[in-house]
PDB file of C-alpha atoms in Angstrom:
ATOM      1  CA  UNK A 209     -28.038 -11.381 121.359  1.00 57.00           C
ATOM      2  CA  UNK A 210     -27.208 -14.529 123.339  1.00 82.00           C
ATOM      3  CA  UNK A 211     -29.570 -16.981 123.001  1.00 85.00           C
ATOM      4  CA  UNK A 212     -28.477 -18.499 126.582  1.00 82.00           C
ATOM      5  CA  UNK A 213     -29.859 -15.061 128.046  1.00 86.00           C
ATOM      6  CA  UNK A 214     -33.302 -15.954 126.980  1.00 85.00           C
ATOM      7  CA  UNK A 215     -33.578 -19.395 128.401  1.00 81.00           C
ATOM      8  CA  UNK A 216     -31.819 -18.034 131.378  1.00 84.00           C
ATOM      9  CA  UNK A 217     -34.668 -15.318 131.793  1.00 88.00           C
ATOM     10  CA  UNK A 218     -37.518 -17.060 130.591  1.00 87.00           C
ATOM     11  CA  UNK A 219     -38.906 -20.648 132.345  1.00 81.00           C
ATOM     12  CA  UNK A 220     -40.315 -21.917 129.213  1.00 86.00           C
ATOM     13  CA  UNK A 221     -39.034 -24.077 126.195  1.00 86.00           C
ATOM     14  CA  UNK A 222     -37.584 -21.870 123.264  1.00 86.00           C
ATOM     15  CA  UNK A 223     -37.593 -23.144 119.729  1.00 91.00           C
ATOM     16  CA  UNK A 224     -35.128 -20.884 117.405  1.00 92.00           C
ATOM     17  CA  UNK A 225     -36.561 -21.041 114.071  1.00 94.00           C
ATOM     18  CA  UNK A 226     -35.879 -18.856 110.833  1.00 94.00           C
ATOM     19  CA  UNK A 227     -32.923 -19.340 108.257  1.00 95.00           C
ATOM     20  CA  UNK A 228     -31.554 -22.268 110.113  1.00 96.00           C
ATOM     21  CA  UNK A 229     -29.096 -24.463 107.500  1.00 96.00           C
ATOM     22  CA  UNK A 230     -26.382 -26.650 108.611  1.00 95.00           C
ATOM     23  CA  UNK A 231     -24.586 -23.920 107.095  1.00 95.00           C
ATOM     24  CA  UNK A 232     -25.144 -21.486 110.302  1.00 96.00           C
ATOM     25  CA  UNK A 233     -25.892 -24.374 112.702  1.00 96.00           C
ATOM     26  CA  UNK A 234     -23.163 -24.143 114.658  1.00 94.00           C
ATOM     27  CA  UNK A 235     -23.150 -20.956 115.142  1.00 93.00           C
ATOM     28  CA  UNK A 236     -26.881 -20.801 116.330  1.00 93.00           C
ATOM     29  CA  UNK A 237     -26.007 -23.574 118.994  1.00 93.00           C
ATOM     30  CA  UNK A 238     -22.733 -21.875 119.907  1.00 91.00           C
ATOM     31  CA  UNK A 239     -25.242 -18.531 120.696  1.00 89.00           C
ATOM     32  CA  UNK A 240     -27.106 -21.006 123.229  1.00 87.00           C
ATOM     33  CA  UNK A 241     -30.113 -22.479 121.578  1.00 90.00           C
ATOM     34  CA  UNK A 242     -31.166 -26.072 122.828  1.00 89.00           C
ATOM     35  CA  UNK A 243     -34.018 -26.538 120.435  1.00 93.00           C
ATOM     36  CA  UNK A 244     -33.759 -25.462 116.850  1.00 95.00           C
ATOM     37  CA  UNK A 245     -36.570 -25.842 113.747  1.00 96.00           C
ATOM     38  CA  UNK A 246     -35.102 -26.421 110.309  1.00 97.00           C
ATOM     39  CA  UNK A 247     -37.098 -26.981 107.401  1.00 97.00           C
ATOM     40  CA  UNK A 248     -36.183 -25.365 104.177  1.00 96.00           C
ATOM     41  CA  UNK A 249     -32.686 -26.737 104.513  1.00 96.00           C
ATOM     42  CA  UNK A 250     -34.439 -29.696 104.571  1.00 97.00           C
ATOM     43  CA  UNK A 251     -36.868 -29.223 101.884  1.00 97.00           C
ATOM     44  CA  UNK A 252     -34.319 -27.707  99.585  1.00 96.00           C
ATOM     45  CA  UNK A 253     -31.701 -30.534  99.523  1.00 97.00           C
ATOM     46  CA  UNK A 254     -30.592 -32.522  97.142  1.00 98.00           C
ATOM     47  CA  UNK A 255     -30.603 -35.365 100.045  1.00 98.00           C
ATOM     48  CA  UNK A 256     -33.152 -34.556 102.498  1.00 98.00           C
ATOM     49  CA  UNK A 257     -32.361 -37.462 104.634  1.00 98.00           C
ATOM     50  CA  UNK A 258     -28.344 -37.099 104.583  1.00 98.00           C
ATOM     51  CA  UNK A 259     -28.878 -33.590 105.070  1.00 98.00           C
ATOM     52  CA  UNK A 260     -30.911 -34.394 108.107  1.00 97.00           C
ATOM     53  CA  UNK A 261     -28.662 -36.931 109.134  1.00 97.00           C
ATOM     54  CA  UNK A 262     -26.230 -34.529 109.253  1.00 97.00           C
ATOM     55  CA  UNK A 263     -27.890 -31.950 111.130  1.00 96.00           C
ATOM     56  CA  UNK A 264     -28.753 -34.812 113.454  1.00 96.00           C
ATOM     57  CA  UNK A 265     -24.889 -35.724 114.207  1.00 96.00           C
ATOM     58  CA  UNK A 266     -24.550 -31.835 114.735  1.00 95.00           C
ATOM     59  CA  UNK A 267     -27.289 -31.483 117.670  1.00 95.00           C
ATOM     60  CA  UNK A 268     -25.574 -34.740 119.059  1.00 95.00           C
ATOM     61  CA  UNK A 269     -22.287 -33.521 119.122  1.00 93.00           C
ATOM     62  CA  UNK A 270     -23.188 -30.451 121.206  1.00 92.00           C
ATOM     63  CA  UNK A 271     -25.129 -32.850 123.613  1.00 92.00           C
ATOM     64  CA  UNK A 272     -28.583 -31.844 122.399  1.00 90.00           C
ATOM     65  CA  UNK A 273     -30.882 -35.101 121.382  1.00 83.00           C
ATOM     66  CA  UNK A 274     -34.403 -35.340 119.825  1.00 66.00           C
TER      67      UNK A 274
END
C-alpha cells in the first residue's frame, strides 16, 4: 500500500518503522513516508555514524530534514 494514502487520510504524524536499512530506504520514501525510524541498521553497522550519515544525505535528498 501507498504510504502517501495514509498521511493523506489520516491528520496525524506517521512514523514508518520495521526493517528499515538504507538498503530499502528509498524505496520506503518513494511509497510516501515523511518520517522513518531506523535502528538496527544502525546498531548493526560496522560504522554506525557513516551509516547514519548516509541515511541522513538520503532523507535530505528527498527533501525530508530532521
Amino acid at each position: 500500500a501507498e504510504i502517501r494514502a495514509v498521511y493523506e487520510q489520516i491528520g496525524v504524524p506517521v512514523f514508518c518503522i520495521g526493517g528499515i536499512k538504507q538498503e530499502n530506504l528509498a524505496g520506503v520514501l518513494r511509497s510516501g513516508a515523511q518520517r522513518v525510524v531506523i535502528v538496527s541498521g544502525i546498531l548493526l553497522a560496522a560504522d554506525p555514524a557513516a551509516y547514519t550519515r548516509v541515511c541522513v544525505d538520503r532523507l535530505a535528498e528527498a527533501g525530508i530534514s530532521g
